[in-house]
Short mmCIF file of C-alpha atoms and ligand atoms in Angstrom, two decimals:
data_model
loop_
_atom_site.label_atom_id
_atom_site.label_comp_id
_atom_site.label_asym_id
_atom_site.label_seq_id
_atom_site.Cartn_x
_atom_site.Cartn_y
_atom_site.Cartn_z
CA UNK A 11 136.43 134.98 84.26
CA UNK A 12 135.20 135.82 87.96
CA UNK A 13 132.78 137.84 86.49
CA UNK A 14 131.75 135.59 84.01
CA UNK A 15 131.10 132.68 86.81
CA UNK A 16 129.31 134.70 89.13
CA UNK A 17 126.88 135.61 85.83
CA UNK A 18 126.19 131.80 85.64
CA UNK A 19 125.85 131.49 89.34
CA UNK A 20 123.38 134.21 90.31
CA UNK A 21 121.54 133.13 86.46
CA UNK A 22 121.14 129.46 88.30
CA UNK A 23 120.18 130.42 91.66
CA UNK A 24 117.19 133.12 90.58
CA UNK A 25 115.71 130.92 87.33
CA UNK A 26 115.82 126.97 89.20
CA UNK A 27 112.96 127.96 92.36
CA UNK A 28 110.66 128.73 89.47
CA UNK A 29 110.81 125.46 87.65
CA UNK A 30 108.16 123.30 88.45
CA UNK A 31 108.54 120.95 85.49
CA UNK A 32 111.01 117.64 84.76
CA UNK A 33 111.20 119.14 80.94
CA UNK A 34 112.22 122.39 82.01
CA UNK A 35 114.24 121.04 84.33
CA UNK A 36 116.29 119.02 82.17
CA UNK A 37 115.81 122.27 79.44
CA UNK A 38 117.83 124.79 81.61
CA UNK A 39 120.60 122.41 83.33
CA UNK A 40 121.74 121.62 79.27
CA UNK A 41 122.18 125.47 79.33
CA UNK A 42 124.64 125.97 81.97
CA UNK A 43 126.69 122.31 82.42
CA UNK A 44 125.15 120.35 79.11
CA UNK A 45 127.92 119.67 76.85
CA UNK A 46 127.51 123.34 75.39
CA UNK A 47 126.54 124.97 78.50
CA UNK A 48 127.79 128.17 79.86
CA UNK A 49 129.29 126.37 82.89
CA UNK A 50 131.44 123.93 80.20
CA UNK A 51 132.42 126.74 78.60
CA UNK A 52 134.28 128.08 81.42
CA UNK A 53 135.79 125.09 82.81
CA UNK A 54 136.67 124.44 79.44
CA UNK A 55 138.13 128.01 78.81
CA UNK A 56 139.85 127.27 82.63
CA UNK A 57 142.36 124.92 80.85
CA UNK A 58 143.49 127.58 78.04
CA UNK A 59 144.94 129.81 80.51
CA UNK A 60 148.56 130.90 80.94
CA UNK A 61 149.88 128.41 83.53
CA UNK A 62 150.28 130.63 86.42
CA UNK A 63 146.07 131.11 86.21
CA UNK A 64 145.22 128.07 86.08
CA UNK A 65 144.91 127.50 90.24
CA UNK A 66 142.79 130.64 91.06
CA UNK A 67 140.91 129.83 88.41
CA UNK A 68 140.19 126.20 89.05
CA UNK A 69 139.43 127.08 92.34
CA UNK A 70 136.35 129.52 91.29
CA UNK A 71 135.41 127.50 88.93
CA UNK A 72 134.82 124.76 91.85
CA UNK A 73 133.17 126.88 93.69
CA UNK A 74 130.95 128.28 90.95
CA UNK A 75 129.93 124.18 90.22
CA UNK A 76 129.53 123.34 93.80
CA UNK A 77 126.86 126.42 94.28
CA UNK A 78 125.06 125.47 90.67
CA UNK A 79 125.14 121.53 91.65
CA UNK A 80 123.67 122.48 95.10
CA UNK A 81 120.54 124.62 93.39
CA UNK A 82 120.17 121.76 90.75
CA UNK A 83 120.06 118.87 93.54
CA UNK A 84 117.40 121.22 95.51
CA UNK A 85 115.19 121.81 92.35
CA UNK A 86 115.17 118.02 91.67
CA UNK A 87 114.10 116.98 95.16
CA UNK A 88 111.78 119.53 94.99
CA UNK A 89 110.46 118.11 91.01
CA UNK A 90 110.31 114.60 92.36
CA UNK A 91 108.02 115.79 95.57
CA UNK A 92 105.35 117.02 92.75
CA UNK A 93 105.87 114.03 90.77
CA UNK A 94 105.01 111.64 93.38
CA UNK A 95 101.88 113.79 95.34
CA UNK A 96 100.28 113.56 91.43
CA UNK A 97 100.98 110.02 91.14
CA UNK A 98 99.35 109.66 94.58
CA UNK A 99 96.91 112.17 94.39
CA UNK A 100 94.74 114.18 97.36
CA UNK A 101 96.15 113.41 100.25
CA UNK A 102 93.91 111.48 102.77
CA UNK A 103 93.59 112.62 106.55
CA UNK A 104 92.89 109.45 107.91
CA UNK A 105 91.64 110.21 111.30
CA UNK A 106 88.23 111.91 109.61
CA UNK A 107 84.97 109.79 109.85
CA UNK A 108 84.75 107.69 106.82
CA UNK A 109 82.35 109.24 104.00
CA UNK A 110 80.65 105.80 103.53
CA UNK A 111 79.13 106.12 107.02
CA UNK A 112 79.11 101.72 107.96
CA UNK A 113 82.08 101.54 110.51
CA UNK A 114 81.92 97.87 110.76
CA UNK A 115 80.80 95.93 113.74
CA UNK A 116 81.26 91.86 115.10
CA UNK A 117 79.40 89.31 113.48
CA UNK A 118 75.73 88.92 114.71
CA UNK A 119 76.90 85.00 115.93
CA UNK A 120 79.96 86.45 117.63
CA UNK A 121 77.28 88.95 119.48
CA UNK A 122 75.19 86.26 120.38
CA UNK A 123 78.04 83.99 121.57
CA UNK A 124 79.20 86.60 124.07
CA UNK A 125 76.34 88.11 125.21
CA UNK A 126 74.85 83.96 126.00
CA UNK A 127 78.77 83.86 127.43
CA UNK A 128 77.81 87.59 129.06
CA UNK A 129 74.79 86.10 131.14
CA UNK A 130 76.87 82.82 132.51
CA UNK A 131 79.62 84.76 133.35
CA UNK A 132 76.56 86.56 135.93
CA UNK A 133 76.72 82.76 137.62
CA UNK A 134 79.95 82.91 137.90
CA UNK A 135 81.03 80.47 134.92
CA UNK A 136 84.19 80.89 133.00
CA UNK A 137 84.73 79.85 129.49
CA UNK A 138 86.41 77.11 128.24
CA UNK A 139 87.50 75.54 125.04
CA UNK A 140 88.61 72.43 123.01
CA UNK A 141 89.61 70.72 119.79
CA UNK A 142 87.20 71.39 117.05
CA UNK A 143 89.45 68.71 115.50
CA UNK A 144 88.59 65.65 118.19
CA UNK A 145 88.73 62.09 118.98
CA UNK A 146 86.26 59.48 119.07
CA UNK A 147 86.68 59.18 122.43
CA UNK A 148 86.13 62.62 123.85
CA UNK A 149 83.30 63.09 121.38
CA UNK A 150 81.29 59.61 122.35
CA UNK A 151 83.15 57.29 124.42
CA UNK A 152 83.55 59.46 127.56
CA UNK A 153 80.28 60.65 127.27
CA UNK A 154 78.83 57.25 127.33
CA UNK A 155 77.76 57.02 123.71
CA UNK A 156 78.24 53.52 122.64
CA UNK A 157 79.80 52.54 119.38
CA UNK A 158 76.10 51.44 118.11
CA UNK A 159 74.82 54.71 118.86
CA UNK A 160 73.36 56.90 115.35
CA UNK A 161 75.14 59.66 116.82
CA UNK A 162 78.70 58.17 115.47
CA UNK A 163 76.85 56.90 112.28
CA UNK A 164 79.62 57.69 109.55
CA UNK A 165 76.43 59.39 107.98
CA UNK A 166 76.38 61.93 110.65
CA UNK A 167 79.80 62.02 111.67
CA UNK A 168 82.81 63.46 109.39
CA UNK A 169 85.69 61.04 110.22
CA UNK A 170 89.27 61.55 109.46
CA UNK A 171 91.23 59.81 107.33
CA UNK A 172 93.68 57.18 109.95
CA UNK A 173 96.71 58.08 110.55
CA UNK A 174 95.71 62.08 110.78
CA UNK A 175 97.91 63.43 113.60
CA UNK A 176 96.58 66.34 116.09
CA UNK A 177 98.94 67.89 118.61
CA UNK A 178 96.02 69.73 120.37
CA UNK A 179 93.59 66.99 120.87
CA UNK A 180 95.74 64.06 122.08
CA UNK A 181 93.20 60.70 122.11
CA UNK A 182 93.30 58.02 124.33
CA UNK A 183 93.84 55.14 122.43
CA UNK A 184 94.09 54.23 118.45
CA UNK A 185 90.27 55.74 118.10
CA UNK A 186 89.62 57.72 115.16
CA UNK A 187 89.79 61.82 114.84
CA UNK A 188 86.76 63.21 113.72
CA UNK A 189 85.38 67.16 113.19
CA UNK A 190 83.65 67.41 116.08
CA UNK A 191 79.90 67.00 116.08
CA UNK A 192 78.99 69.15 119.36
CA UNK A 193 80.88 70.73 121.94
CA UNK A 194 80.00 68.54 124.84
CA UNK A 195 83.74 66.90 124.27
CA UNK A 196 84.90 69.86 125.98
CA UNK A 197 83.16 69.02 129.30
CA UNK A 198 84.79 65.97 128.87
CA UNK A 199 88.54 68.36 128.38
CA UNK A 200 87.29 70.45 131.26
CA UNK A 201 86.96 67.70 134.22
CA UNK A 202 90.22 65.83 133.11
CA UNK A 203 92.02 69.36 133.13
CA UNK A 204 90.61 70.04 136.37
CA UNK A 205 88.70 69.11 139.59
CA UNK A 206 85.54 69.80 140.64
CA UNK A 207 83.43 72.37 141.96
CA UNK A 208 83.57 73.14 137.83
CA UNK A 209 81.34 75.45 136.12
CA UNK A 210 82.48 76.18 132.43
CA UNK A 211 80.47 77.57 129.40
CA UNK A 212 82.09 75.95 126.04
CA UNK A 213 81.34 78.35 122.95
CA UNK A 214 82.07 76.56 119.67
CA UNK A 215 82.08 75.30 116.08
CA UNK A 216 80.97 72.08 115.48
CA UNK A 217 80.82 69.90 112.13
CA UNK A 218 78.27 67.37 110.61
CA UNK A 219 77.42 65.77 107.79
CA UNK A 220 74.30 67.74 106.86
CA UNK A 221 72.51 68.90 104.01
CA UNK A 222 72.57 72.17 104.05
CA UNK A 223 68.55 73.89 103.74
CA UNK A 224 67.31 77.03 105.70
CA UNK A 225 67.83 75.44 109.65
CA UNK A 226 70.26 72.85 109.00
CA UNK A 227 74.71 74.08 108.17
CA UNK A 228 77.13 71.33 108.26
CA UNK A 229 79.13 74.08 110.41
CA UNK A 230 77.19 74.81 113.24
CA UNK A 231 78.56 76.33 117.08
CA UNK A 232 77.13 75.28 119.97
CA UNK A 233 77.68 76.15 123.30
CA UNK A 234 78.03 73.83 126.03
CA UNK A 235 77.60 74.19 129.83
CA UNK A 236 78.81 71.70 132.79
CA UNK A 237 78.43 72.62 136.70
CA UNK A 238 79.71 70.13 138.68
CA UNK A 239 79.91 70.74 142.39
CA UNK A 240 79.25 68.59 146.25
CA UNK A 241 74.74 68.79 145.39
CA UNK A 242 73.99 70.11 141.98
CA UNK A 243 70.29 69.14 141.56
CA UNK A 244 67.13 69.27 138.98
CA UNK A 245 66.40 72.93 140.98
CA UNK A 246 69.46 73.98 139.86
CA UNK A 247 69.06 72.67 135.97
CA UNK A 248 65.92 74.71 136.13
CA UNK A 249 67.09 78.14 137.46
CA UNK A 250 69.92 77.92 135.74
CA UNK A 251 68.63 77.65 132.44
CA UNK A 252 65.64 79.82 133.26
CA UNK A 253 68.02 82.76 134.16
CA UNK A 254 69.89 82.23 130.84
CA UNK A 255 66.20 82.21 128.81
CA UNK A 256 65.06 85.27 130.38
CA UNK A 257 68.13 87.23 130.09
CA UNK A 258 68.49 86.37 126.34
CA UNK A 259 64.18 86.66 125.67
CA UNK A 260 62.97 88.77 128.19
CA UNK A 261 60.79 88.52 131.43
CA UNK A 262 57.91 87.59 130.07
CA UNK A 263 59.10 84.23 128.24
CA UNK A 264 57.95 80.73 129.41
CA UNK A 265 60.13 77.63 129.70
CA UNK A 266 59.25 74.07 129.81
CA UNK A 267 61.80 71.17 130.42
CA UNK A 268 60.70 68.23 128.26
CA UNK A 269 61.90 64.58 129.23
CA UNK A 270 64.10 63.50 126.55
CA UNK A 271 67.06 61.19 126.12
CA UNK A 272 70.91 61.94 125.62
CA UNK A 273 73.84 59.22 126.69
CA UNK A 274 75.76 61.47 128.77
CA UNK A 275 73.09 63.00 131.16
CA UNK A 276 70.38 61.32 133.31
CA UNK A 277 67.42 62.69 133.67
CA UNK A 278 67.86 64.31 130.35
CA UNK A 279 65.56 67.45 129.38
CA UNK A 280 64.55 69.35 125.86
CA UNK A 281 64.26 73.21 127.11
CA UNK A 282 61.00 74.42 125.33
CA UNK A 283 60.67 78.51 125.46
CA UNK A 284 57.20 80.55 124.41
CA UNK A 285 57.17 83.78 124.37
CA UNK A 286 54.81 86.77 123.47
CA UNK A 287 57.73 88.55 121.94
CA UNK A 288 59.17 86.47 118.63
CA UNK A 289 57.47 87.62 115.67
CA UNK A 290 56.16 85.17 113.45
CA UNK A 291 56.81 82.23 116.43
CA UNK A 292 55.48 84.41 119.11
CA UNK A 293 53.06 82.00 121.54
CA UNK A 294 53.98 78.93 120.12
CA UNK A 295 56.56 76.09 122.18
CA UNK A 296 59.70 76.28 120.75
CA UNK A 297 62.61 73.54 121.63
CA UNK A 298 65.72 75.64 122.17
CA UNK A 299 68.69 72.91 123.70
CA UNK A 300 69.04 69.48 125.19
CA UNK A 301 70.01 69.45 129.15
CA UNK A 302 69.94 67.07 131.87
CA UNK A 303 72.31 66.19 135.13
CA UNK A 304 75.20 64.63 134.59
CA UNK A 305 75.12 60.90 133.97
CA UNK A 306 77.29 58.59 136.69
CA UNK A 307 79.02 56.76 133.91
CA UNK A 308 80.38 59.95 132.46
CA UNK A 309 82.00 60.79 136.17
CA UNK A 310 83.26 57.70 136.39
CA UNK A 311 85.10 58.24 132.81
CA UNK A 312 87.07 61.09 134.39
CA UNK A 313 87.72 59.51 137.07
CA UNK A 314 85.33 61.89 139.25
CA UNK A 315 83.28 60.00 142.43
CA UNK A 316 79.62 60.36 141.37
CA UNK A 317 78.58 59.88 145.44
CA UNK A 318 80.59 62.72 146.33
CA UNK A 319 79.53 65.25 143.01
CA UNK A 320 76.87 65.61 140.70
CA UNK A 321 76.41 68.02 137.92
CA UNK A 322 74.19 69.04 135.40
CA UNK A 323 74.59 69.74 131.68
CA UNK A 324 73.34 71.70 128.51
CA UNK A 325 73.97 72.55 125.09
CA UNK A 326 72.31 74.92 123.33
CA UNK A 327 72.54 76.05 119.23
CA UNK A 328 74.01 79.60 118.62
CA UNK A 329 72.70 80.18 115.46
CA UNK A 330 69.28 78.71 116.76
CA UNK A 331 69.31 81.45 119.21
CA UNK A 332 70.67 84.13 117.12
CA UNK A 333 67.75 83.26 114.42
CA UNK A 334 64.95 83.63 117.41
CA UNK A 335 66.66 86.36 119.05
CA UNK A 336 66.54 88.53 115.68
CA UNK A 337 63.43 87.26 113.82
CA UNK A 338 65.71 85.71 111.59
CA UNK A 339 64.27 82.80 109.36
CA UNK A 340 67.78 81.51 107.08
CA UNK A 341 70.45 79.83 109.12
CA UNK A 342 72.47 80.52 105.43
CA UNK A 343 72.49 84.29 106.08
CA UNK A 344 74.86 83.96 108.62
CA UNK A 345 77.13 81.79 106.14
CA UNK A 346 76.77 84.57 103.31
CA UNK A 347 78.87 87.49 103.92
CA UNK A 348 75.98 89.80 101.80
CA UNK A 349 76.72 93.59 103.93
CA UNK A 350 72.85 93.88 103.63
CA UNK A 351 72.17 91.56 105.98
CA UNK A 352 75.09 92.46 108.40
CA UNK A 353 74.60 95.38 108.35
CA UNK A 354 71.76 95.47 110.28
CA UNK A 355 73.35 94.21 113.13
CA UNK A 356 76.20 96.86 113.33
N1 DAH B 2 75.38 67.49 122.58
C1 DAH B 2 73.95 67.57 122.35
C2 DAH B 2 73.70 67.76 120.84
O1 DAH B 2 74.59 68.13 120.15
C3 DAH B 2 73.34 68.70 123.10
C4 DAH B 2 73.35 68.47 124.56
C5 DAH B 2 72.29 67.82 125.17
C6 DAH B 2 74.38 68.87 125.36
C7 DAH B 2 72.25 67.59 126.52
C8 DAH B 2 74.38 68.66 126.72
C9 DAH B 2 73.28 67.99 127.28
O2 DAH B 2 75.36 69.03 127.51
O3 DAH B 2 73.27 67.80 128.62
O4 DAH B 2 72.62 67.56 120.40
#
């Protein structure tokens, strides 16, 4: 019987690290403890013996089992291993360079957005941000738009349906929300939420009711700028926004400040740029934001004295600067997610 056990034992333990397969697996375990199996046979053979046997016997029996159960379990982990590497296939070192050789990169309106937020930053102004979701009031009212003004036309405007809540852009009074249709509502945010001397650049997404064509989205970012401090004057409008233009263009660009007319600022300016260096617009005036100081009636909104501060003002269209900045003639491109074109950027 001993003899006969240790046969089956040292059979198991040299044939199971050579199988590689499930099949043969399953082939050679029926051999030794299947139902006819060698192993059976002896346990089965255990239980003829004279009484007085039947412990020593048992007991190598057990042992035998134990040692053939122990190579079976370690063939089977070893089976299931191969089973799941070929399900899964080569492995993949993921800390090599990637074959396809485009690594990704930021979006060429988030590059523009921080490098425009890269060159105020230089004059020491931090950013700020509101509600693209807004109110009526810190969209038009506090910056002296009346209610007659085409600027809140429903046509232009998207309004909210009434009753819309927002926790982040608490209104003043039972005006309606609206998307907001240009960032200068944060200047409003940005001298209730503080005090003056301010000086805040407001990146952003803003929302109209547009047809959409190759210059016009109706979703849009501006950014928006407000310096408010004790003698902030035209001078200041000018080198201000001349430092921006020539960081962003170059040296050799021109700038023109073109009287104009928005509610909240007075004087209020077009910026005009020309510049050798555009492509196809190269030499030619082009209008690039909408500027101006600070109008009295938007101070007093605020509740800031307009004798003791005055401020200037300017908003200026990302993608309009993005499209000059990179010869870029579609405002849809940005819009259209097509790897071709942002690529190039990368
Ligand atoms: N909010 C204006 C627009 O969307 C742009 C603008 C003009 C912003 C003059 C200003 C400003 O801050 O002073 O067309």
């Amino acid at each position: 019987m001993q003899a006969q056990l240790e046969a089956i034992v040292s059979e198991t333990e040299s044939a199971v690290p050579a199988i590689r397969t499930r099949p043969e697996f399953d082939a050679f375990k029926a051999r030794i403890s299947g139902p006819h199996g060698s192993l059976t046979q002896a346990m089965k053979a255990v239980g003829k013996l004279p009484k007085e046997e039947k412990p020593a016997a048992g007991k190598l029996v057990n042992e035998a089992k134990r040692r053939i159960e122990a190579a079976f379990a370690s063939a089977l982990a070893r089976i299931e291993d191969a089973e799941l590497a070929a399900k899964l296939g080569d492995p993949v070192d993921a800390t090599l360079p990637s074959p396809d050789d485009f690594a990704g990169s930021a979006h060429p309106l988030t590059q523009t957005r921080e490098e425009i937020c890269r060159v105020f930053h230089k004059l020491g102004f931090t950013v700020a941000e509101g509600p693209e979701l807004e109110s009526e009031w810190y969209c038009f009212d506090a910056l002296n738009t009346p209610e007659s003004h085409p600027a809140r036309d429903m046509q232009d405007t998207l309004f909210l349906p009434a009753g819309t809540v927002a926790k982040d852009a608490p209104k003043k009074g039972d005006e309606a929300y609206i998307m907001r249709s240009h960032t200068s509502s944060v200047q409003i945010r940005a001298m209730l939420a503080g005090t003056p001397p301010i000086r805040i650049v407001a990146p952003g997404r803003c929302f109209r009711r547009d047809t959409v064509d190759a210059t016009h989205s109706a979703n849009f970012h501006q950014v928006e700028g407000l310096w408010v401090d004790k003698s902030v004057t035209l001078r200041d409008l000018k080198n201000v926004l001349d430092f921006f233009v020539r960081e962003i263009f170059g040296s050799s660009v021109e700038t023109r400040l073109r009287p104009s007319f928005f509610p909240f600022t007075e004087p209020s300016f077009e910026m005009d740029i020309r510049s050798p260096n555009l492509g196809r617009l190269s030499g030619r005036w082009l209008e690039i934001m909408g500027c101006g100081l600070v109008d009295p009636k938007v101070f007093e909104n605020v509740g800031i004295d307009p004798e003791k501060w005055s401020g200037l003002a300017f908003g200026v269209g990302l993608e309009r600067i993005a499209m000059l900045v990179h010869g870029i003639d579609d405002i849809r491109h940005f819009y259209a997610n097509d790897l071709r074109f942002l690529r190039q950027f990368a």
